[in-house]
Amino acid sequence: MGRPADAIYLALKSAIQTGQLAPGAHLVEDTLREQYQVSRTPVRNALRRLSDEGLVTIEANRGAFVASWTSDDAAEVMAIRAMLEPHAAQLAAQRRTSGQLDQLIKLCDAMEACERIRGDRFRDELARQNHELHQLVLECAASPRLYNIAANLTRAPLMLGSFQFYDDLQLQRSLQDHRQLITAIAAHDSATARAVMEAHLRLSYMALTASPQPTNAPGTSSDDT
């Protein structure tokens, strides 16, 4: 894994992005030091790195906290995504390769299977697969500039953990959107691909703004928010 700070950074980043650590959660240095069996220096280095990426805020005399997203933050990111990703879906329907289409279908199949089985922390796995699917649609668009701009937005912690906010009906609707999107991309139907992505992002925005906390974020309390 490399240096202890790298391992701590990767573990905390994953926990934040999947919603295991909720916005506002207090990241106590002593607790992290004991958890990872390291000195304070690797913990502090990892927290500073997360702070530089906007995932953590460090407050004087209070410590480190998982960065919180306001409704305005979510609205801004989703508004920009709503301009970029439907265009990417439209281009993907025109430019995707057969190999890329196969990957999209496999991802869609895997997400539907994951939702049916509902194993331990299945929403975490869905979040990972969802991110991979959206990234692949951007790759299918074959527009490097569009990819670089839009991919950064899909990596935002609130976006990566979005499935933690969905209720069961929203979750099923999201998976249905994916299937419709891929069907349109497979048929080179640019107009439908664009329309489905637009509706899909509206659903995501509604889910993100309706619930302030992930549905399965463990270990958090009112003291941490």
mmCIF file of C-alpha atoms in Angstrom:
data_model
loop_
_atom_site.group_PDB
_atom_site.id
_atom_site.type_symbol
_atom_site.label_atom_id
_atom_site.label_comp_id
_atom_site.label_asym_id
_atom_site.label_seq_id
_atom_site.Cartn_x
_atom_site.Cartn_y
_atom_site.Cartn_z
ATOM 1 C CA MET A 1 0.000 0.000 0.000
ATOM 2 C CA GLY A 2 2.950 2.318 0.524
ATOM 3 C CA ARG A 3 3.273 4.930 3.256
ATOM 4 C CA PRO A 4 0.866 4.807 6.232
ATOM 5 C CA ALA A 5 -0.447 8.265 5.312
ATOM 6 C CA ASP A 6 -1.394 6.971 1.860
ATOM 7 C CA ALA A 7 -3.335 4.036 3.322
ATOM 8 C CA ILE A 8 -5.211 6.283 5.752
ATOM 9 C CA TYR A 9 -5.946 8.802 3.016
ATOM 10 C CA LEU A 10 -7.377 6.151 0.687
ATOM 11 C CA ALA A 11 -9.467 4.547 3.437
ATOM 12 C CA LEU A 12 -10.946 7.853 4.598
ATOM 13 C CA LYS A 13 -11.528 9.061 1.051
ATOM 14 C CA SER A 14 -13.467 5.906 0.236
ATOM 15 C CA ALA A 15 -15.511 6.180 3.438
ATOM 16 C CA ILE A 16 -16.400 9.804 2.665
ATOM 17 C CA GLN A 17 -17.267 9.181 -0.979
ATOM 18 C CA THR A 18 -19.514 6.202 -0.230
ATOM 19 C CA GLY A 19 -21.312 7.913 2.641
ATOM 20 C CA GLN A 20 -19.877 5.754 5.424
ATOM 21 C CA LEU A 21 -18.611 9.004 6.917
ATOM 22 C CA ALA A 22 -21.417 11.525 6.785
ATOM 23 C CA PRO A 23 -21.010 15.246 6.087
ATOM 24 C CA GLY A 24 -19.984 16.978 9.298
ATOM 25 C CA ALA A 25 -18.590 13.831 10.938
ATOM 26 C CA HIS A 26 -15.725 14.617 13.335
ATOM 27 C CA LEU A 27 -12.447 12.912 12.368
ATOM 28 C CA VAL A 28 -10.691 12.640 15.726
ATOM 29 C CA GLU A 29 -6.913 12.286 15.390
ATOM 30 C CA ASP A 30 -6.500 10.041 18.443
ATOM 31 C CA THR A 31 -9.262 7.728 17.256
ATOM 32 C CA LEU A 32 -7.740 7.460 13.782
ATOM 33 C CA ARG A 33 -4.274 6.931 15.224
ATOM 34 C CA GLU A 34 -5.519 4.011 17.310
ATOM 35 C CA GLN A 35 -7.621 2.612 14.484
ATOM 36 C CA TYR A 36 -4.710 2.494 12.030
ATOM 37 C CA GLN A 37 -1.973 1.870 14.617
ATOM 38 C CA VAL A 38 0.171 4.786 13.510
ATOM 39 C CA SER A 39 1.637 7.969 14.961
ATOM 40 C CA ARG A 40 -0.025 11.357 14.647
ATOM 41 C CA THR A 41 2.072 12.439 11.658
ATOM 42 C CA PRO A 42 0.572 10.052 9.051
ATOM 43 C CA VAL A 43 -2.928 10.888 10.289
ATOM 44 C CA ARG A 44 -2.317 14.614 9.993
ATOM 45 C CA ASN A 45 -0.734 14.226 6.558
ATOM 46 C CA ALA A 46 -3.735 12.238 5.346
ATOM 47 C CA LEU A 47 -6.190 14.795 6.741
ATOM 48 C CA ARG A 48 -4.288 17.670 5.127
ATOM 49 C CA ARG A 49 -4.390 15.892 1.778
ATOM 50 C CA LEU A 50 -8.141 15.350 2.112
ATOM 51 C CA SER A 51 -8.508 19.005 3.087
ATOM 52 C CA ASP A 52 -6.628 20.071 -0.050
ATOM 53 C CA GLU A 53 -9.137 18.082 -2.122
ATOM 54 C CA GLY A 54 -12.111 19.668 -0.386
ATOM 55 C CA LEU A 55 -13.258 16.450 1.280
ATOM 56 C CA VAL A 56 -12.344 17.563 4.808
ATOM 57 C CA THR A 57 -12.355 20.894 6.610
ATOM 58 C CA ILE A 58 -9.810 21.580 9.358
ATOM 59 C CA GLU A 59 -10.889 24.084 11.995
ATOM 60 C CA ALA A 60 -8.572 25.695 14.534
ATOM 61 C CA ASN A 61 -9.040 24.313 18.051
ATOM 62 C CA ARG A 62 -11.778 21.964 16.839
ATOM 63 C CA GLY A 63 -10.125 19.481 14.510
ATOM 64 C CA ALA A 64 -11.048 17.881 11.202
ATOM 65 C CA PHE A 65 -14.561 17.301 9.891
ATOM 66 C CA VAL A 66 -15.996 15.703 6.770
ATOM 67 C CA ALA A 67 -16.861 18.584 4.457
ATOM 68 C CA SER A 68 -20.547 19.433 4.384
ATOM 69 C CA TRP A 69 -22.468 20.158 1.214
ATOM 70 C CA THR A 70 -25.282 22.662 1.248
ATOM 71 C CA SER A 71 -28.317 22.594 -0.998
ATOM 72 C CA ASP A 72 -26.678 25.427 -2.947
ATOM 73 C CA ASP A 73 -23.575 23.258 -3.518
ATOM 74 C CA ALA A 74 -25.699 20.388 -4.797
ATOM 75 C CA ALA A 75 -27.733 22.714 -7.001
ATOM 76 C CA GLU A 76 -24.623 24.224 -8.562
ATOM 77 C CA VAL A 77 -22.981 20.901 -9.330
ATOM 78 C CA MET A 78 -26.161 19.349 -10.676
ATOM 79 C CA ALA A 79 -26.926 22.405 -12.822
ATOM 80 C CA ILE A 80 -23.534 22.117 -14.498
ATOM 81 C CA ARG A 81 -23.841 18.357 -14.866
ATOM 82 C CA ALA A 82 -27.288 18.859 -16.419
ATOM 83 C CA MET A 83 -25.670 20.963 -19.133
ATOM 84 C CA LEU A 84 -22.755 18.626 -19.820
ATOM 85 C CA GLU A 85 -23.835 15.017 -19.345
ATOM 86 C CA PRO A 86 -26.918 15.016 -21.592
ATOM 87 C CA HIS A 87 -24.644 16.324 -24.361
ATOM 88 C CA ALA A 88 -22.185 13.544 -23.514
ATOM 89 C CA ALA A 89 -24.985 10.957 -23.730
ATOM 90 C CA GLN A 90 -25.993 12.339 -27.113
ATOM 91 C CA LEU A 91 -22.424 12.056 -28.384
ATOM 92 C CA ALA A 92 -22.054 8.601 -26.817
ATOM 93 C CA ALA A 93 -24.974 7.332 -28.894
ATOM 94 C CA GLN A 94 -23.172 8.536 -32.010
ATOM 95 C CA ARG A 95 -19.613 7.556 -31.172
ATOM 96 C CA ARG A 96 -19.604 4.561 -28.827
ATOM 97 C CA THR A 97 -17.703 1.466 -29.871
ATOM 98 C CA SER A 98 -19.065 -2.065 -29.658
ATOM 99 C CA GLY A 99 -16.588 -2.786 -26.867
ATOM 100 C CA GLN A 100 -17.770 0.205 -24.872
ATOM 101 C CA LEU A 101 -21.392 -0.828 -25.388
ATOM 102 C CA ASP A 102 -20.585 -4.281 -24.014
ATOM 103 C CA GLN A 103 -19.052 -2.671 -20.922
ATOM 104 C CA LEU A 104 -22.120 -0.488 -20.396
ATOM 105 C CA ILE A 105 -24.441 -3.480 -20.651
ATOM 106 C CA LYS A 106 -22.333 -5.482 -18.182
ATOM 107 C CA LEU A 107 -22.343 -2.602 -15.709
ATOM 108 C CA CYS A 108 -26.090 -2.194 -16.019
ATOM 109 C CA ASP A 109 -26.599 -5.939 -15.503
ATOM 110 C CA ALA A 110 -24.299 -5.893 -12.469
ATOM 111 C CA MET A 111 -26.137 -2.973 -10.874
ATOM 112 C CA GLU A 112 -29.517 -4.623 -11.317
ATOM 113 C CA ALA A 113 -28.191 -7.873 -9.844
ATOM 114 C CA CYS A 114 -26.673 -5.973 -6.917
ATOM 115 C CA GLU A 115 -30.001 -4.269 -6.183
ATOM 116 C CA ARG A 116 -31.883 -7.593 -6.280
ATOM 117 C CA ILE A 117 -29.461 -9.419 -3.971
ATOM 118 C CA ARG A 118 -29.031 -6.481 -1.559
ATOM 119 C CA GLY A 119 -25.959 -7.861 0.200
ATOM 120 C CA ASP A 120 -23.981 -6.108 2.908
ATOM 121 C CA ARG A 121 -23.607 -2.406 2.098
ATOM 122 C CA PHE A 122 -25.021 -2.977 -1.379
ATOM 123 C CA ARG A 123 -25.531 0.771 -1.796
ATOM 124 C CA ASP A 124 -21.768 1.276 -1.579
ATOM 125 C CA GLU A 125 -21.275 -1.156 -4.448
ATOM 126 C CA LEU A 126 -24.059 0.495 -6.433
ATOM 127 C CA ALA A 127 -22.417 3.881 -5.898
ATOM 128 C CA ARG A 128 -19.114 2.541 -7.244
ATOM 129 C CA GLN A 129 -20.783 0.951 -10.268
ATOM 130 C CA ASN A 130 -22.884 4.050 -10.923
ATOM 131 C CA HIS A 131 -19.774 6.223 -10.951
ATOM 132 C CA GLU A 132 -18.101 3.801 -13.343
ATOM 133 C CA LEU A 133 -21.125 3.851 -15.665
ATOM 134 C CA HIS A 134 -21.299 7.645 -15.806
ATOM 135 C CA GLN A 135 -17.559 7.840 -16.430
ATOM 136 C CA LEU A 136 -17.887 5.315 -19.247
ATOM 137 C CA VAL A 137 -20.661 7.325 -20.911
ATOM 138 C CA LEU A 138 -18.321 10.307 -20.851
ATOM 139 C CA GLU A 139 -15.585 8.175 -22.423
ATOM 140 C CA CYS A 140 -18.008 7.006 -25.124
ATOM 141 C CA ALA A 141 -18.594 10.650 -26.059
ATOM 142 C CA ALA A 142 -14.985 10.751 -27.320
ATOM 143 C CA SER A 143 -14.578 14.407 -26.365
ATOM 144 C CA PRO A 144 -11.482 14.888 -24.170
ATOM 145 C CA ARG A 145 -12.358 18.416 -23.073
ATOM 146 C CA LEU A 146 -15.910 17.439 -22.164
ATOM 147 C CA TYR A 147 -14.617 14.420 -20.274
ATOM 148 C CA ASN A 148 -12.112 16.397 -18.230
ATOM 149 C CA ILE A 149 -14.697 18.956 -17.135
ATOM 150 C CA ALA A 150 -17.608 16.598 -16.446
ATOM 151 C CA ALA A 151 -15.550 13.823 -14.851
ATOM 152 C CA ASN A 152 -14.362 16.168 -12.109
ATOM 153 C CA LEU A 153 -17.963 16.930 -11.202
ATOM 154 C CA THR A 154 -18.955 13.259 -11.009
ATOM 155 C CA ARG A 155 -16.042 12.682 -8.596
ATOM 156 C CA ALA A 156 -17.404 15.188 -6.071
ATOM 157 C CA PRO A 157 -18.007 13.382 -2.757
ATOM 158 C CA LEU A 158 -21.712 14.140 -2.687
ATOM 159 C CA MET A 159 -22.083 12.746 -6.207
ATOM 160 C CA LEU A 160 -20.095 9.588 -5.504
ATOM 161 C CA GLY A 161 -22.177 8.837 -2.446
ATOM 162 C CA SER A 162 -25.508 9.751 -3.983
ATOM 163 C CA PHE A 163 -27.083 6.279 -3.727
ATOM 164 C CA GLN A 164 -26.972 6.622 0.066
ATOM 165 C CA PHE A 165 -29.696 9.274 -0.275
ATOM 166 C CA TYR A 166 -32.127 7.355 -2.501
ATOM 167 C CA ASP A 167 -35.251 5.679 -1.206
ATOM 168 C CA ASP A 168 -36.152 2.312 -2.742
ATOM 169 C CA LEU A 169 -38.407 3.773 -5.432
ATOM 170 C CA GLN A 170 -35.799 6.333 -6.469
ATOM 171 C CA LEU A 171 -33.195 3.590 -6.572
ATOM 172 C CA GLN A 172 -35.282 1.436 -8.882
ATOM 173 C CA ARG A 173 -36.075 4.427 -11.090
ATOM 174 C CA SER A 174 -32.379 5.231 -11.365
ATOM 175 C CA LEU A 175 -31.577 1.695 -12.515
ATOM 176 C CA GLN A 176 -34.417 1.850 -15.039
ATOM 177 C CA ASP A 177 -32.959 5.109 -16.366
ATOM 178 C CA HIS A 178 -29.614 3.393 -16.861
ATOM 179 C CA ARG A 179 -31.237 0.589 -18.853
ATOM 180 C CA GLN A 180 -33.151 3.059 -21.042
ATOM 181 C CA LEU A 181 -30.012 5.122 -21.568
ATOM 182 C CA ILE A 182 -27.981 2.132 -22.679
ATOM 183 C CA THR A 183 -30.785 0.937 -24.968
ATOM 184 C CA ALA A 184 -30.744 4.355 -26.640
ATOM 185 C CA ILE A 185 -26.953 4.365 -26.931
ATOM 186 C CA ALA A 186 -27.061 0.865 -28.417
ATOM 187 C CA ALA A 187 -29.581 2.039 -31.037
ATOM 188 C CA HIS A 188 -27.567 5.194 -31.850
ATOM 189 C CA ASP A 189 -30.644 7.154 -30.722
ATOM 190 C CA SER A 190 -29.030 10.440 -29.749
ATOM 191 C CA ALA A 191 -32.223 12.337 -28.917
ATOM 192 C CA THR A 192 -33.504 9.672 -26.523
ATOM 193 C CA ALA A 193 -30.101 9.247 -24.882
ATOM 194 C CA ARG A 194 -29.988 12.966 -24.184
ATOM 195 C CA ALA A 195 -33.559 13.066 -22.845
ATOM 196 C CA VAL A 196 -33.031 10.074 -20.561
ATOM 197 C CA MET A 197 -29.858 11.556 -19.100
ATOM 198 C CA GLU A 198 -31.629 14.856 -18.453
ATOM 199 C CA ALA A 199 -34.425 13.087 -16.570
ATOM 200 C CA HIS A 200 -31.931 10.904 -14.723
ATOM 201 C CA LEU A 201 -30.018 13.901 -13.405
ATOM 202 C CA ARG A 202 -33.235 15.561 -12.274
ATOM 203 C CA LEU A 203 -33.991 12.466 -10.212
ATOM 204 C CA SER A 204 -30.519 12.541 -8.712
ATOM 205 C CA TYR A 205 -30.881 16.198 -7.751
ATOM 206 C CA MET A 206 -34.247 15.553 -6.097
ATOM 207 C CA ALA A 207 -32.766 12.699 -4.054
ATOM 208 C CA LEU A 208 -29.733 14.696 -2.990
ATOM 209 C CA THR A 209 -31.722 17.696 -1.826
ATOM 210 C CA ALA A 210 -34.512 15.740 -0.120
ATOM 211 C CA SER A 211 -32.347 14.009 2.515
ATOM 212 C CA PRO A 212 -29.520 15.717 4.436
ATOM 213 C CA GLN A 213 -27.819 12.505 5.573
ATOM 214 C CA PRO A 214 -26.952 9.163 3.973
ATOM 215 C CA THR A 215 -29.345 6.352 4.856
ATOM 216 C CA ASN A 216 -26.671 3.997 6.179
ATOM 217 C CA ALA A 217 -23.869 6.181 7.505
ATOM 218 C CA PRO A 218 -22.717 4.405 10.667
ATOM 219 C CA GLY A 219 -21.098 5.809 13.711
ATOM 220 C CA THR A 220 -22.488 9.309 13.420
ATOM 221 C CA SER A 221 -24.426 11.234 16.019
ATOM 222 C CA SER A 222 -25.925 14.635 16.538
ATOM 223 C CA ASP A 223 -22.624 15.672 18.098
ATOM 224 C CA ASP A 224 -20.886 15.111 14.771
ATOM 225 C CA THR A 225 -23.133 17.279 12.635
#
